[in-house]
Coordinates of C-alpha atoms and ligand atoms in Angstrom, one line a residue:
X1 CA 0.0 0.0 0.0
X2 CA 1.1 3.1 -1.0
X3 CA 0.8 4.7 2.7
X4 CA 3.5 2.3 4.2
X5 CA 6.4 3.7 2.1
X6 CA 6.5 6.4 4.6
X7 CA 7.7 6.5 8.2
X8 CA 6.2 8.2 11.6
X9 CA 7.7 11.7 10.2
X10 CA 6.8 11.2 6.9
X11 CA 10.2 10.4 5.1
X12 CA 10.2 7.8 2.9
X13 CA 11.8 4.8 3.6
X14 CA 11.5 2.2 1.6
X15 CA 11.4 3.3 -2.3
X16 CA 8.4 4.2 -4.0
X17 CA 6.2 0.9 -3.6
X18 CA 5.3 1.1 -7.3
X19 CA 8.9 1.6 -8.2
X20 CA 9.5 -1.6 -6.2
X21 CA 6.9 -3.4 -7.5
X22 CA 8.1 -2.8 -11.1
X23 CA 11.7 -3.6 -10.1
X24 CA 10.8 -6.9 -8.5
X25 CA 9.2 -7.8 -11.8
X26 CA 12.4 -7.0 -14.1
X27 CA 15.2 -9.2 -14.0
X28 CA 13.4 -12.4 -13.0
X29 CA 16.2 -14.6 -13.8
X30 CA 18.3 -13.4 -11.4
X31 CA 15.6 -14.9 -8.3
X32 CA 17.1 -13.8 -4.5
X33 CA 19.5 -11.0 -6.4
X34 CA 17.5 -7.8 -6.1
X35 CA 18.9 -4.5 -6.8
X36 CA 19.3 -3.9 -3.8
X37 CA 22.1 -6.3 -3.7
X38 CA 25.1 -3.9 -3.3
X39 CA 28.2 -6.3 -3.2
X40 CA 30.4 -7.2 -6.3
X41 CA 28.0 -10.5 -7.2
X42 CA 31.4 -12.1 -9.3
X43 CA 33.7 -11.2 -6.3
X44 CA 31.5 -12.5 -3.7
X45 CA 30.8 -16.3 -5.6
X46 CA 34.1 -16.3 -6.0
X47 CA 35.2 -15.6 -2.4
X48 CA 32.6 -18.0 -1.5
X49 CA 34.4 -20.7 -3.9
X50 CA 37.7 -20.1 -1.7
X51 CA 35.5 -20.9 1.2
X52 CA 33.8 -24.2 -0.5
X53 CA 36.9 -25.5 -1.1
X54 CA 38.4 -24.6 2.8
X55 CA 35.7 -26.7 4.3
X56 CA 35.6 -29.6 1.6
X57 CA 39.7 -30.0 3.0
X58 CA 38.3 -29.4 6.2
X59 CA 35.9 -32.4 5.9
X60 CA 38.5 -34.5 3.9
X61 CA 41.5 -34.0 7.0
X62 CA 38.8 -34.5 9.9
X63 CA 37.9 -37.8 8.3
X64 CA 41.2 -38.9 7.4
X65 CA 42.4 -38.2 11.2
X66 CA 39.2 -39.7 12.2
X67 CA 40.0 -43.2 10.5
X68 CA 43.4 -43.1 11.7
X69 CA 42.5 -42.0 15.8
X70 CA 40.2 -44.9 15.4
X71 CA 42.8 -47.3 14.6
X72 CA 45.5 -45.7 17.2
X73 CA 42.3 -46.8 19.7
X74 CA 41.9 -43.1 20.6
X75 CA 37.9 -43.1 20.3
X76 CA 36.5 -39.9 22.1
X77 CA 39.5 -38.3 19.7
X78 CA 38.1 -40.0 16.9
X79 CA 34.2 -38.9 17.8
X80 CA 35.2 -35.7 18.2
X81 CA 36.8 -35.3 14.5
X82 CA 33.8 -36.9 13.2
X83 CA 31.8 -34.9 14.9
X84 CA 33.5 -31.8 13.2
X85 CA 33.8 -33.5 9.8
X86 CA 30.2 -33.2 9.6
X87 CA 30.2 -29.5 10.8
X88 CA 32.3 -28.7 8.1
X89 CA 30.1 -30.4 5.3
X90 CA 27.0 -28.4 6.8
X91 CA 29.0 -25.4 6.4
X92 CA 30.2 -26.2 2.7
X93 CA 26.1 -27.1 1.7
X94 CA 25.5 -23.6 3.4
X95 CA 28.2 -22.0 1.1
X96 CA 27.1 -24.0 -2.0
X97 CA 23.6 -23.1 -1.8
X98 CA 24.2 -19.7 -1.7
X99 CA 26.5 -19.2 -4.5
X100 CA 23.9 -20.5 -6.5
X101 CA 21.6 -18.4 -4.7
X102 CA 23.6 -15.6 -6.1
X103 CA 23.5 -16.7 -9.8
X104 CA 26.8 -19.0 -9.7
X105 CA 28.1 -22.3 -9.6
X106 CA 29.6 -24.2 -6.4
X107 CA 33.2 -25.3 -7.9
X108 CA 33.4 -29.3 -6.6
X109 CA 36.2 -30.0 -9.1
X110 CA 38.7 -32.0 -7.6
X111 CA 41.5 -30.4 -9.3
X112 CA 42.9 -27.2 -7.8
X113 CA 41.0 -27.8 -4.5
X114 CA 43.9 -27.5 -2.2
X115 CA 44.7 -24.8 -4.1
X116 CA 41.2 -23.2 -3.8
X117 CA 41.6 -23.9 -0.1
X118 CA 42.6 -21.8 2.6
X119 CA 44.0 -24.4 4.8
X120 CA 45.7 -27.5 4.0
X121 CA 45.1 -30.6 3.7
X122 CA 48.0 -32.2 6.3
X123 CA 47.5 -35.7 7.3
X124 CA 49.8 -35.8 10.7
X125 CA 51.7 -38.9 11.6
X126 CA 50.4 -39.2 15.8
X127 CA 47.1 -38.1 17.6
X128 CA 49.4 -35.1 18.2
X129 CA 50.5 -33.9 15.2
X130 CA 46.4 -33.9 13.9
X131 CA 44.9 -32.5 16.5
X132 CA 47.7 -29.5 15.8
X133 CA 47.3 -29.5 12.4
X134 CA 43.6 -29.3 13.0
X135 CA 43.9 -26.1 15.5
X136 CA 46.1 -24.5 12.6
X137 CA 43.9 -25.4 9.8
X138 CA 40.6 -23.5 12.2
X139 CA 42.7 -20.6 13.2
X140 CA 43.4 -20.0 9.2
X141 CA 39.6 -20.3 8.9
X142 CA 38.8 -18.1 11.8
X143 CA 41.2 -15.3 9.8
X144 CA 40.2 -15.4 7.0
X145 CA 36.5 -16.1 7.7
X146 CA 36.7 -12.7 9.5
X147 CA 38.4 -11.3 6.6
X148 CA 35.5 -12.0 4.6
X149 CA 33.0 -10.8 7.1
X150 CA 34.4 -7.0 7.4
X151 CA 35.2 -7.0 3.3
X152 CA 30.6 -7.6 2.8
X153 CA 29.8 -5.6 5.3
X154 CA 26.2 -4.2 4.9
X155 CA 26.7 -4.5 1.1
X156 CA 25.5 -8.4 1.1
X157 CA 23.8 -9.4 4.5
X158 CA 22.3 -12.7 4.3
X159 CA 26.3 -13.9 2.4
X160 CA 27.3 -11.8 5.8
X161 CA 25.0 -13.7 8.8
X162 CA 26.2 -17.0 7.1
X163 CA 29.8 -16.5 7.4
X164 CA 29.7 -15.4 11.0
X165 CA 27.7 -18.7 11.8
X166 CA 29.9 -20.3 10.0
X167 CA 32.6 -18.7 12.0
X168 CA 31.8 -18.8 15.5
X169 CA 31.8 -22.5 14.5
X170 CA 35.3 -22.8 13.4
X171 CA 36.4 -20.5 16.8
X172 CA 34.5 -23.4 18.8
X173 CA 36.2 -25.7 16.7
X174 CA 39.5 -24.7 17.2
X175 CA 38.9 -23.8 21.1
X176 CA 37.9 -28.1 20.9
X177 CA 41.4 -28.6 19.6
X178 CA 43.1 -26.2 22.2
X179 CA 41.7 -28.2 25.1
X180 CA 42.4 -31.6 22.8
X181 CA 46.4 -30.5 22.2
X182 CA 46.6 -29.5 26.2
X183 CA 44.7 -32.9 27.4
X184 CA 47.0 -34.8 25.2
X185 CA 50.3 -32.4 25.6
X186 CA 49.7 -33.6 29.3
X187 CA 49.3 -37.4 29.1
X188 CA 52.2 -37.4 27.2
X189 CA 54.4 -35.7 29.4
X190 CA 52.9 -38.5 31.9
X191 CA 54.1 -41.1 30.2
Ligands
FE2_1 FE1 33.7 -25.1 8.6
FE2_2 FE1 36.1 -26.0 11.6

């Protein structure tokens, strides 16, 4: 209605509603981007790539540890990188769905994933060495995560909300491997 484009003191503040309404119908293709989309659309999908491919080498290295804690009988170790293996897919369908959201393509190809990656892929020969390469691989994430958070600022919100969910995961990831490295640091000192 046209009376709700303006506020308490009479300024407008949304656009015309008829201008809005005409708008919404133009451009159909392009479904959840409106113009009021204010971000570089290209830049962002391909930001969002970079991040796909993170948390596909995040799921790959949390399995791979978690197949090989279960044979060095470590099982709560082993849980626990299952248990964030499956995190990190969540978060790669979350980035996947909304690069298509935004008119592109999720890029699963195989090749030139690690390269895509932000962290690496490291396979760490004791219980040790994973669970460090694991708090290495979420601090990386955690940066560069946060990177991406203050570079879309109010110029893409809903690309925005998702990364800092997607974020405060990795920091309670890698706060998981802090206590991990210190329980473990200690036994072996122990022993
Ligand atoms: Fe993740
Ligand atoms: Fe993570």
């Amino acid at each position: 209605m046209a009376t709700n484009t303006k506020d308490k003191t009479d300024r407008p503040f949304l656009s015309d509603i008829q201008e809005l309404r005409r708008r919404a119908r133009e451009h159909m293709e392009m479904g959840a981007v409106t113009s009021a989309y204010k971000a570089d659309r290209e830049k962002v999908i391909s930001i969002l790539n970079e991040v796909l491919a993170t948390e596909i080498v995040c799921v790959l290295r949390y399995k791979r540890h978690h197949y090989m804690a279960s044979g060095i009988h470590a099982q709560a170790v082993a849980e626990e990188f299952l248990e964030h293996a499956k995190e990190e897919q969540e978060h790669a369908d979350i980035v996947a769905e909304r690069i298509v959201q935004l008119g592109g393509e999720p890029n699963l190809n195989p090749e030139g994933l690690a390269m895509r990656s932000h962290s690496q892929y490291v396979e760490g020969k004791s219980l040790l060495d994973m669970v460090r390469e694991d708090l290495v691989a979420e601090r990386i994430a955690v940066e560069s995560y946060s990177e991406i958070i203050r570079y879309l600022g109010d110029d893409d919100p809903t690309t925005r909300i998702a990364m800092e969910a997607i974020m405060s995961k990795e920091e309670e990831h890698a706060d998981d491997m802090k206590t991990l490295l210190e329980r473990l640091g200690h036994e072996e000192t122990k022993s």
